[in-house]
Amino acid sequence: MNAPKRYQIFISSTYSDLIETRKKISEHILSMNHIPAGMEMFSANGKEQWNTIQKSINNSDYYILIIGERYGTISETDGISFTEKEYRYARKIGLPTLCFIPDENYQTTRANRESDPEKIKKLSSLIEEIKGEQLCSLWSSEDDLIHKVSAALYKIFTDEPRTGWIRGDSGDPEVLTKLVNTMEENSQLKKQIQQLEESNKTKLPIISLHINNIDLSDHDLVLKILEPDDLPELKLETVKPNFDKNDIPEDLTPYINDEDITFYNERNPSVQKVDEYNSEMKYFEQVHSISTLLQISNSGEIKANNLSVKITFPDAVEILDAKSIEDIKKPSIYFPTSPIDLAIKRKEDEGKEKNIRGFASHNLFGLSPRSDIQYAHSSHSMIPFLSRSLVNEDCFYISDENSKVIIGRVKGVRQDCISTISHNFKLIPLKKGDFKFTISILCDEFSKWNTREFTLTII
């Protein structure tokens, strides 16, 4: 009696987000007395490993592609994910292919969704390519997927039979049965090992930093360069033209002399000086209008003790402490009194009994800045506290060695807690664009520094 065929079925998908789904599909294929194959047997991250993957696909009878909501690790040589690379190779060699794409009801966790915009675009493009090349099955849950994989395999076994690992006229069913039993035992052992590793895994705190109410574990940091419309206290000056004799009304001619005109024109601020004043004034108001809120949270299951934090910002950000802010003085600019105003005043004072000439001379050579220019200092809160402050031992300060680095010491952060950190600095954005900055965290529960890179967008 001829032994039944045993087909090898290559399972392709992204790994970390669909690991449990892959296991269930593999177990189901084993229960059908067929042989699953896939990335569990090798590490797909290099030329040598890719050669192994190709051999495994070459030795398989059918190819299954399971798409979730991640695009996967990108190959450095091709610029596409290994999952897409496997699919293209299977199609190239003519391997019968079954594709399963999530439908609109498919739900997964945030960690299992793609967050990189470029990868999201690549994933969408791959799905559209697959739909255009062959029929696909839509799935919404693991149970739904297993049912559809099973039905699709039975159909393709009939419609497109393959050679299989044992020919009907020469196979030994006992050998294959032993092989299948061994693989089943191996799968069970792997599951037990994973369960043991999970049970023995040390629980750790999960620390996140929040700046201006932005949780950096979920979002990029956004800072805004304030414009004049955002600064209610900002008063900018405009350039005033030099005075010319032709500008003198006929009735004021006796009251204006050449010295008045020369005095005014020599002291009238240039375009450059007015621009410099306006720039300094905008910077002054921005510094006193911006506040920086710094918080730290622990979403883990245990308390974090004795935290050290190091935040390294790019040159696009200036970090000012209270002393530096105090040293930034409000700018001023002097505009001399217009000869026309002087002439009107002299004409009005003509006929007065005392010190008319002395008074006029005083106005000419002892001029003071315009009285109509008002410079008001507004009161700004340095730090708006949104939750309880940490104890006095906790603090954040600017590094003495690098003005772009903030150092922090926190005695402890309890689990499921977010706390506002006392500090006396402000983050001042200097130029627009996207930049990178890093945050390093160490606590008693970590074996080494945990360093991550984040994106800062300045608008």
Tab-separated table of C-alpha atoms in Angstrom:
chain	number	residue	atom	x	y	z
A	1	MET	CA	0.000	0.000	0.000
A	2	ASN	CA	1.430	3.347	-1.000
A	3	ALA	CA	2.323	5.726	1.818
A	4	PRO	CA	0.607	9.151	1.763
A	5	LYS	CA	2.591	12.159	0.684
A	6	ARG	CA	3.981	14.524	3.262
A	7	TYR	CA	4.302	18.081	2.010
A	8	GLN	CA	6.756	20.661	3.300
A	9	ILE	CA	5.050	24.035	3.691
A	10	PHE	CA	7.140	27.183	4.090
A	11	ILE	CA	5.489	29.763	6.415
A	12	SER	CA	6.534	33.373	5.855
A	13	SER	CA	5.592	36.395	8.004
A	14	THR	CA	7.050	39.084	10.183
A	15	TYR	CA	8.312	37.400	13.315
A	16	SER	CA	7.882	39.278	16.618
A	17	ASP	CA	4.258	40.363	16.080
A	18	LEU	CA	3.022	37.023	14.668
A	19	ILE	CA	5.156	34.551	16.643
A	20	GLU	CA	2.195	32.957	18.428
A	21	THR	CA	0.149	32.875	15.228
A	22	ARG	CA	2.999	31.134	13.384
A	23	LYS	CA	3.259	28.536	16.137
A	24	LYS	CA	-0.431	27.707	15.923
A	25	ILE	CA	-0.280	27.423	12.134
A	26	SER	CA	2.809	25.179	12.411
A	27	GLU	CA	1.077	22.983	15.006
A	28	HIS	CA	-1.983	22.709	12.786
A	29	ILE	CA	0.142	21.694	9.785
A	30	LEU	CA	1.802	19.052	11.958
A	31	SER	CA	-1.641	17.784	12.978
A	32	MET	CA	-2.377	17.377	9.235
A	33	ASN	CA	0.752	15.155	9.015
A	34	HIS	CA	2.656	17.694	6.958
A	35	ILE	CA	5.919	19.530	7.617
A	36	PRO	CA	6.085	23.247	8.448
A	37	ALA	CA	9.231	25.255	7.675
A	38	GLY	CA	10.187	28.871	8.260
A	39	MET	CA	12.394	31.375	10.030
A	40	GLU	CA	12.266	29.522	13.351
A	41	MET	CA	15.121	27.374	12.041
A	42	PHE	CA	17.479	30.232	11.156
A	43	SER	CA	18.241	33.930	11.643
A	44	ALA	CA	17.336	35.987	8.572
A	45	ASN	CA	19.833	38.836	8.767
A	46	GLY	CA	22.646	38.361	6.274
A	47	LYS	CA	23.844	36.829	2.996
A	48	GLU	CA	24.683	33.436	4.530
A	49	GLN	CA	21.285	33.217	6.250
A	50	TRP	CA	19.514	34.268	3.039
A	51	ASN	CA	21.148	31.341	1.244
A	52	THR	CA	19.687	29.059	3.930
A	53	ILE	CA	16.244	30.602	3.438
A	54	GLN	CA	16.439	30.070	-0.333
A	55	LYS	CA	17.349	26.392	0.120
A	56	SER	CA	14.420	25.911	2.513
A	57	ILE	CA	12.001	27.538	0.034
A	58	ASN	CA	13.476	25.432	-2.803
A	59	ASN	CA	12.840	22.264	-0.767
A	60	SER	CA	9.260	23.215	0.059
A	61	ASP	CA	6.137	22.168	-1.823
A	62	TYR	CA	3.978	25.160	-0.947
A	63	TYR	CA	4.475	28.690	0.342
A	64	ILE	CA	2.211	30.475	2.861
A	65	LEU	CA	2.472	34.254	3.418
A	66	ILE	CA	0.767	35.750	6.478
A	67	ILE	CA	0.543	39.558	6.586
A	68	GLY	CA	-0.102	41.446	9.844
A	69	GLU	CA	0.447	45.132	10.566
A	70	ARG	CA	4.242	45.210	10.480
A	71	TYR	CA	6.555	45.331	7.468
A	72	GLY	CA	9.500	43.597	9.111
A	73	THR	CA	13.287	43.806	9.156
A	74	ILE	CA	14.706	45.429	6.013
A	75	SER	CA	17.544	43.729	4.140
A	76	GLU	CA	20.588	45.986	3.796
A	77	THR	CA	21.346	44.623	0.328
A	78	ASP	CA	17.863	45.040	-1.223
A	79	GLY	CA	16.109	47.746	0.778
A	80	ILE	CA	13.029	45.536	1.243
A	81	SER	CA	11.936	43.362	4.167
A	82	PHE	CA	12.936	39.714	4.358
A	83	THR	CA	9.228	38.811	4.285
A	84	GLU	CA	8.777	40.598	0.942
A	85	LYS	CA	12.044	39.106	-0.273
A	86	GLU	CA	10.824	35.567	0.547
A	87	TYR	CA	7.504	36.193	-1.220
A	88	ARG	CA	9.197	37.469	-4.388
A	89	TYR	CA	11.572	34.501	-4.450
A	90	ALA	CA	8.734	31.979	-4.005
A	91	ARG	CA	6.857	33.603	-6.890
A	92	LYS	CA	10.019	33.664	-8.998
A	93	ILE	CA	10.586	29.883	-8.717
A	94	GLY	CA	6.892	29.154	-9.326
A	95	LEU	CA	6.085	27.761	-5.877
A	96	PRO	CA	2.298	27.501	-5.278
A	97	THR	CA	1.554	30.419	-2.979
A	98	LEU	CA	-1.216	31.105	-0.468
A	99	CYS	CA	-1.517	34.652	0.887
A	100	PHE	CA	-3.505	35.781	3.936
A	101	ILE	CA	-4.073	39.495	4.500
A	102	PRO	CA	-5.815	41.053	7.562
A	103	ASP	CA	-9.299	42.414	6.956
A	104	GLU	CA	-10.802	45.591	8.403
A	105	ASN	CA	-11.841	43.795	11.622
A	106	TYR	CA	-8.291	42.651	12.443
A	107	GLN	CA	-7.063	44.102	15.734
A	108	THR	CA	-3.673	43.928	17.408
A	109	THR	CA	-1.671	45.799	20.042
A	110	ARG	CA	0.152	49.085	19.466
A	111	ALA	CA	3.502	47.293	19.822
A	112	ASN	CA	2.576	45.038	16.898
A	113	ARG	CA	1.689	47.910	14.558
A	114	GLU	CA	4.180	49.557	12.253
A	115	SER	CA	5.062	53.121	13.364
A	116	ASP	CA	7.758	53.991	10.812
A	117	PRO	CA	6.045	56.009	8.000
A	118	GLU	CA	8.416	54.591	5.371
A	119	LYS	CA	7.715	51.008	6.456
A	120	ILE	CA	3.961	51.686	6.525
A	121	LYS	CA	4.218	52.871	2.914
A	122	LYS	CA	6.223	49.783	1.910
A	123	LEU	CA	3.712	47.463	3.648
A	124	SER	CA	0.781	49.088	1.832
A	125	SER	CA	2.607	48.785	-1.491
A	126	LEU	CA	3.366	45.094	-0.857
A	127	ILE	CA	-0.281	44.330	-0.058
A	128	GLU	CA	-1.445	46.063	-3.244
A	129	GLU	CA	1.134	44.104	-5.259
A	130	ILE	CA	-0.029	40.786	-3.765
A	131	LYS	CA	-3.679	41.585	-4.456
A	132	GLY	CA	-2.835	42.379	-8.045
A	133	GLU	CA	-0.944	39.100	-8.624
A	134	GLN	CA	-3.204	36.470	-7.064
A	135	LEU	CA	-6.264	35.692	-4.988
A	136	CYS	CA	-5.874	36.369	-1.268
A	137	SER	CA	-7.809	35.322	1.827
A	138	LEU	CA	-8.734	37.901	4.457
A	139	TRP	CA	-8.429	37.026	8.143
A	140	SER	CA	-9.502	38.754	11.354
A	141	SER	CA	-8.301	36.436	14.168
A	142	GLU	CA	-6.014	33.459	14.788
A	143	ASP	CA	-8.905	30.991	14.795
A	144	ASP	CA	-10.223	32.482	11.570
A	145	LEU	CA	-6.745	32.291	10.040
A	146	ILE	CA	-6.190	28.636	11.055
A	147	HIS	CA	-9.539	27.657	9.563
A	148	LYS	CA	-8.781	29.449	6.276
A	149	VAL	CA	-5.224	28.082	6.068
A	150	SER	CA	-6.548	24.545	6.587
A	151	ALA	CA	-9.234	24.929	3.935
A	152	ALA	CA	-6.803	26.531	1.469
A	153	LEU	CA	-4.213	23.753	1.958
A	154	TYR	CA	-6.712	20.922	1.372
A	155	LYS	CA	-7.876	22.677	-1.799
A	156	ILE	CA	-4.384	23.367	-3.170
A	157	PHE	CA	-3.281	19.780	-2.362
A	158	THR	CA	-6.010	18.666	-4.762
A	159	ASP	CA	-5.724	21.405	-7.384
A	160	GLU	CA	-1.927	21.595	-7.525
A	161	PRO	CA	-0.449	18.347	-6.162
A	162	ARG	CA	3.304	18.390	-5.572
A	163	THR	CA	6.007	15.733	-5.347
A	164	GLY	CA	6.129	15.776	-1.560
A	165	TRP	CA	8.821	14.240	0.588
A	166	ILE	CA	7.730	10.625	0.141
A	167	ARG	CA	6.787	9.182	-3.241
A	168	GLY	CA	3.758	6.957	-3.325
A	169	ASP	CA	5.683	4.008	-4.793
A	170	SER	CA	8.740	3.972	-2.496
A	171	GLY	CA	8.052	5.621	0.827
A	172	ASP	CA	8.286	4.169	4.306
A	173	PRO	CA	5.410	5.617	6.333
A	174	GLU	CA	6.991	4.565	9.626
A	175	VAL	CA	10.063	6.729	9.015
A	176	LEU	CA	7.971	9.771	8.246
A	177	THR	CA	5.739	9.113	11.252
A	178	LYS	CA	8.817	9.061	13.473
A	179	LEU	CA	10.016	12.282	11.895
A	180	VAL	CA	6.644	13.980	12.434
A	181	ASN	CA	6.523	12.735	16.030
A	182	THR	CA	10.026	14.072	16.626
A	183	MET	CA	9.080	17.459	15.212
A	184	GLU	CA	5.963	17.554	17.372
A	185	GLU	CA	8.063	16.761	20.433
A	186	ASN	CA	10.539	19.456	19.423
A	187	SER	CA	7.734	21.983	19.077
A	188	GLN	CA	6.403	21.088	22.530
A	189	LEU	CA	9.875	21.369	24.053
A	190	LYS	CA	10.349	24.806	22.496
A	191	LYS	CA	7.034	25.895	23.984
A	192	GLN	CA	8.028	24.625	27.433
A	193	ILE	CA	11.398	26.410	27.208
A	194	GLN	CA	9.685	29.662	26.305
A	195	GLN	CA	7.253	29.312	29.208
A	196	LEU	CA	10.163	28.712	31.599
A	197	GLU	CA	12.013	31.736	30.241
A	198	GLU	CA	8.914	33.905	30.664
A	199	SER	CA	8.355	32.705	34.243
A	200	ASN	CA	12.000	33.359	35.159
A	201	LYS	CA	12.212	36.740	33.461
A	202	THR	CA	12.999	39.561	35.896
A	203	LYS	CA	10.339	42.238	36.075
A	204	LEU	CA	11.696	45.702	35.295
A	205	PRO	CA	10.366	49.254	35.581
A	206	ILE	CA	9.376	50.947	32.315
A	207	ILE	CA	10.587	54.535	32.466
A	208	SER	CA	9.367	57.319	30.168
A	209	LEU	CA	10.264	60.987	30.066
A	210	HIS	CA	7.638	63.646	29.378
A	211	ILE	CA	8.527	67.145	28.143
A	212	ASN	CA	5.737	69.740	27.953
A	213	ASN	CA	3.138	66.948	28.374
A	214	ILE	CA	4.573	64.965	25.429
A	215	ASP	CA	5.261	61.314	26.319
A	216	LEU	CA	8.500	60.600	24.461
A	217	SER	CA	7.850	56.851	24.469
A	218	ASP	CA	4.932	57.435	22.067
A	219	HIS	CA	5.536	60.760	20.310
A	220	ASP	CA	8.258	63.009	18.908
A	221	LEU	CA	9.154	66.121	20.893
A	222	VAL	CA	7.807	69.301	19.262
A	223	LEU	CA	9.073	72.787	20.172
A	224	LYS	CA	7.832	76.029	18.591
A	225	ILE	CA	9.778	79.162	17.747
A	226	LEU	CA	7.343	81.878	18.782
A	227	GLU	CA	6.400	84.441	16.155
A	228	PRO	CA	5.406	88.087	16.823
A	229	ASP	CA	1.703	87.119	16.884
A	230	ASP	CA	2.495	84.641	19.698
A	231	LEU	CA	4.212	87.309	21.836
A	232	PRO	CA	1.665	89.814	23.221
A	233	GLU	CA	4.349	91.871	24.992
A	234	LEU	CA	6.522	92.233	21.895
A	235	LYS	CA	6.910	95.771	20.519
A	236	LEU	CA	9.003	96.035	17.366
A	237	GLU	CA	10.404	99.245	15.907
A	238	THR	CA	10.458	100.438	12.309
A	239	VAL	CA	13.208	102.347	10.493
A	240	LYS	CA	12.673	106.133	10.312
A	241	PRO	CA	14.059	108.067	7.297
A	242	ASN	CA	16.702	110.745	7.702
A	243	PHE	CA	15.526	114.371	7.745
A	244	ASP	CA	15.848	116.702	4.765
A	245	LYS	CA	15.473	120.484	4.588
A	246	ASN	CA	12.768	120.072	1.991
A	247	ASP	CA	10.647	118.367	4.663
A	248	ILE	CA	10.371	121.620	6.696
A	249	PRO	CA	6.984	123.384	6.474
A	250	GLU	CA	7.341	127.078	5.624
A	251	ASP	CA	5.947	128.302	8.977
A	252	LEU	CA	8.541	126.227	10.914
A	253	THR	CA	11.599	127.259	8.871
A	254	PRO	CA	12.729	129.962	11.382
A	255	TYR	CA	12.778	127.370	14.190
A	256	ILE	CA	15.019	124.699	12.569
A	257	ASN	CA	18.730	125.112	11.816
A	258	ASP	CA	21.345	122.943	10.129
A	259	GLU	CA	22.656	121.730	13.502
A	260	ASP	CA	19.216	120.294	14.327
A	261	ILE	CA	19.143	118.320	11.079
A	262	THR	CA	22.756	117.090	11.433
A	263	PHE	CA	22.165	116.092	15.059
A	264	TYR	CA	19.029	114.095	14.115
A	265	ASN	CA	20.517	112.338	11.069
A	266	GLU	CA	23.741	111.356	12.878
A	267	ARG	CA	21.802	109.739	15.741
A	268	ASN	CA	18.914	108.235	13.765
A	269	PRO	CA	19.349	104.374	14.062
A	270	SER	CA	20.315	102.569	10.862
A	271	VAL	CA	18.376	99.693	9.303
A	272	GLN	CA	20.946	97.269	10.736
A	273	LYS	CA	20.603	98.634	14.277
A	274	VAL	CA	16.799	98.519	14.124
A	275	ASP	CA	16.902	94.912	12.849
A	276	GLU	CA	19.346	93.950	15.612
A	277	TYR	CA	17.089	95.548	18.220
A	278	ASN	CA	13.982	93.767	16.904
A	279	SER	CA	15.831	90.411	16.853
A	280	GLU	CA	17.076	90.889	20.430
A	281	MET	CA	13.618	91.981	21.550
A	282	LYS	CA	11.988	88.907	20.004
A	283	TYR	CA	14.554	86.630	21.681
A	284	PHE	CA	14.029	88.403	25.028
A	285	GLU	CA	10.239	88.010	24.902
A	286	GLN	CA	10.495	84.387	23.721
A	287	VAL	CA	12.775	83.476	26.623
A	288	HIS	CA	10.332	84.998	29.104
A	289	SER	CA	7.240	83.518	27.409
A	290	ILE	CA	8.390	79.892	27.146
A	291	SER	CA	8.174	77.451	30.049
A	292	THR	CA	9.451	73.872	30.164
A	293	LEU	CA	7.561	71.146	32.015
A	294	LEU	CA	9.567	68.013	32.792
A	295	GLN	CA	7.958	64.806	34.085
A	296	ILE	CA	8.989	61.178	34.520
A	297	SER	CA	6.712	58.135	34.612
A	298	ASN	CA	6.960	54.425	35.399
A	299	SER	CA	4.461	52.152	33.640
A	300	GLY	CA	6.218	48.974	34.796
A	301	GLU	CA	5.207	46.571	37.549
A	302	ILE	CA	7.917	47.515	40.062
A	303	LYS	CA	9.362	50.728	41.478
A	304	ALA	CA	12.463	52.277	39.899
A	305	ASN	CA	15.103	53.241	42.474
A	306	ASN	CA	17.991	55.715	42.276
A	307	LEU	CA	17.506	56.888	38.712
A	308	SER	CA	20.206	58.719	36.788
A	309	VAL	CA	19.066	60.519	33.635
A	310	LYS	CA	21.129	62.170	30.902
A	311	ILE	CA	19.436	64.128	28.069
A	312	THR	CA	21.660	65.294	25.206
A	313	PHE	CA	20.107	67.942	22.941
A	314	PRO	CA	21.311	69.130	19.487
A	315	ASP	CA	22.735	72.588	18.765
A	316	ALA	CA	19.285	73.635	17.533
A	317	VAL	CA	18.219	73.987	21.186
A	318	GLU	CA	19.550	76.412	23.796
A	319	ILE	CA	19.223	75.430	27.461
A	320	LEU	CA	19.019	78.351	29.901
A	321	ASP	CA	19.008	78.187	33.685
A	322	ALA	CA	17.524	80.840	35.985
A	323	LYS	CA	20.824	82.760	36.256
A	324	SER	CA	21.284	82.835	32.455
A	325	ILE	CA	17.721	84.086	31.983
A	326	GLU	CA	18.257	86.814	34.597
A	327	ASP	CA	21.418	87.942	32.764
A	328	ILE	CA	19.471	88.487	29.537
A	329	LYS	CA	18.649	92.209	29.734
A	330	LYS	CA	15.789	93.850	27.903
A	331	PRO	CA	17.196	95.598	24.799
A	332	SER	CA	16.699	99.311	24.166
A	333	ILE	CA	17.077	101.650	21.213
A	334	TYR	CA	17.347	105.458	21.069
A	335	PHE	CA	15.464	107.562	18.513
A	336	PRO	CA	16.303	111.310	18.552
A	337	THR	CA	13.506	113.848	18.605
A	338	SER	CA	12.438	114.890	15.124
A	339	PRO	CA	13.480	118.431	14.077
A	340	ILE	CA	9.818	119.058	13.224
A	341	ASP	CA	8.819	118.202	16.820
A	342	LEU	CA	11.579	120.466	18.095
A	343	ALA	CA	10.412	123.312	15.850
A	344	ILE	CA	6.798	122.961	16.979
A	345	LYS	CA	7.910	123.011	20.602
A	346	ARG	CA	10.069	126.097	20.037
A	347	LYS	CA	7.250	127.883	18.289
A	348	GLU	CA	4.874	127.069	21.164
A	349	ASP	CA	7.420	128.269	23.743
A	350	GLU	CA	8.202	131.489	21.863
A	351	GLY	CA	7.258	134.517	23.922
A	352	LYS	CA	7.688	132.804	27.290
A	353	GLU	CA	9.527	135.019	29.736
A	354	LYS	CA	12.280	132.767	31.177
A	355	ASN	CA	15.236	130.908	29.632
A	356	ILE	CA	13.720	130.418	26.210
A	357	ARG	CA	17.090	129.992	24.506
A	358	GLY	CA	18.511	127.927	27.394
A	359	PHE	CA	15.488	125.667	27.295
A	360	ALA	CA	15.786	125.269	23.530
A	361	SER	CA	19.513	124.523	23.865
A	362	HIS	CA	18.771	121.940	26.523
A	363	ASN	CA	16.289	120.261	24.258
A	364	LEU	CA	18.805	120.317	21.446
A	365	PHE	CA	21.862	118.905	23.197
A	366	GLY	CA	20.427	117.132	26.247
A	367	LEU	CA	17.918	114.926	24.554
A	368	SER	CA	16.620	111.791	26.245
A	369	PRO	CA	15.037	108.667	24.675
A	370	ARG	CA	11.488	108.960	23.405
A	371	SER	CA	8.949	108.898	26.191
A	372	ASP	CA	6.381	107.084	24.074
A	373	ILE	CA	8.441	103.844	23.839
A	374	GLN	CA	7.183	101.514	26.534
A	375	TYR	CA	9.053	98.352	27.612
A	376	ALA	CA	6.997	96.236	29.946
A	377	HIS	CA	8.354	93.164	31.677
A	378	SER	CA	5.646	90.539	31.978
A	379	SER	CA	5.557	88.038	34.802
A	380	HIS	CA	5.910	84.418	33.679
A	381	SER	CA	5.686	81.213	35.682
A	382	MET	CA	8.884	79.206	35.339
A	383	ILE	CA	7.357	75.750	35.792
A	384	PRO	CA	3.627	74.845	35.725
A	385	PHE	CA	3.253	71.853	38.047
A	386	LEU	CA	0.665	69.328	36.846
A	387	SER	CA	1.229	66.676	39.486
A	388	ARG	CA	3.028	66.157	42.788
A	389	SER	CA	6.639	67.333	42.995
A	390	LEU	CA	9.410	64.889	43.786
A	391	VAL	CA	11.278	65.142	47.070
A	392	ASN	CA	14.016	67.732	47.555
A	393	GLU	CA	16.758	65.202	46.810
A	394	ASP	CA	15.552	64.930	43.203
A	395	CYS	CA	16.751	67.525	40.714
A	396	PHE	CA	17.646	68.171	37.083
A	397	TYR	CA	20.341	70.631	36.049
A	398	ILE	CA	22.512	71.665	33.094
A	399	SER	CA	25.829	69.820	32.874
A	400	ASP	CA	28.904	71.887	33.721
A	401	GLU	CA	30.852	70.130	30.955
A	402	ASN	CA	28.333	70.471	28.102
A	403	SER	CA	25.664	73.187	27.900
A	404	LYS	CA	23.532	70.934	25.665
A	405	VAL	CA	23.247	68.172	28.287
A	406	ILE	CA	20.760	67.933	31.165
A	407	ILE	CA	21.642	65.677	34.103
A	408	GLY	CA	19.015	64.274	36.444
A	409	ARG	CA	18.952	62.459	39.765
A	410	VAL	CA	15.702	60.911	40.990
A	411	LYS	CA	15.497	58.906	44.210
A	412	GLY	CA	12.622	56.746	43.014
A	413	VAL	CA	9.536	56.522	40.805
A	414	ARG	CA	6.772	54.159	41.858
A	415	GLN	CA	4.948	51.963	39.371
A	416	ASP	CA	1.925	53.449	37.572
A	417	CYS	CA	3.047	56.920	38.573
A	418	ILE	CA	3.889	60.168	36.765
A	419	SER	CA	5.748	62.876	38.667
A	420	THR	CA	6.748	66.458	37.930
A	421	ILE	CA	10.472	67.134	38.316
A	422	SER	CA	11.773	70.320	39.912
A	423	HIS	CA	14.216	72.245	37.735
A	424	ASN	CA	15.191	75.809	36.878
A	425	PHE	CA	15.917	75.644	33.153
A	426	LYS	CA	14.092	76.335	29.904
A	427	LEU	CA	14.450	74.806	26.431
A	428	ILE	CA	14.716	77.549	23.800
A	429	PRO	CA	14.368	76.399	20.143
A	430	LEU	CA	16.726	78.258	17.795
A	431	LYS	CA	16.058	76.990	14.261
A	432	LYS	CA	13.335	75.037	12.501
A	433	GLY	CA	13.742	71.456	11.284
A	434	ASP	CA	13.971	67.839	12.459
A	435	PHE	CA	16.824	66.877	14.784
A	436	LYS	CA	17.908	63.925	16.923
A	437	PHE	CA	18.503	63.839	20.665
A	438	THR	CA	19.205	61.018	23.122
A	439	ILE	CA	17.982	60.045	26.565
A	440	SER	CA	19.986	57.664	28.771
A	441	ILE	CA	18.462	56.170	31.933
A	442	LEU	CA	20.037	54.005	34.613
A	443	CYS	CA	18.459	52.718	37.827
A	444	ASP	CA	19.184	49.988	40.373
A	445	GLU	CA	16.944	47.589	38.453
A	446	PHE	CA	18.814	47.999	35.131
A	447	SER	CA	22.061	46.129	34.477
A	448	LYS	CA	23.323	48.916	32.192
A	449	TRP	CA	22.408	52.315	30.794
A	450	ASN	CA	19.269	52.291	28.649
A	451	THR	CA	19.903	54.771	25.804
A	452	ARG	CA	17.391	55.681	23.111
A	453	GLU	CA	17.372	58.201	20.284
A	454	PHE	CA	14.367	60.441	19.712
A	455	THR	CA	13.250	62.988	17.125
A	456	LEU	CA	12.898	66.692	17.933
A	457	THR	CA	10.778	68.735	15.537
A	458	ILE	CA	11.092	72.514	15.768
A	459	ILE	CA	8.326	74.438	14.031
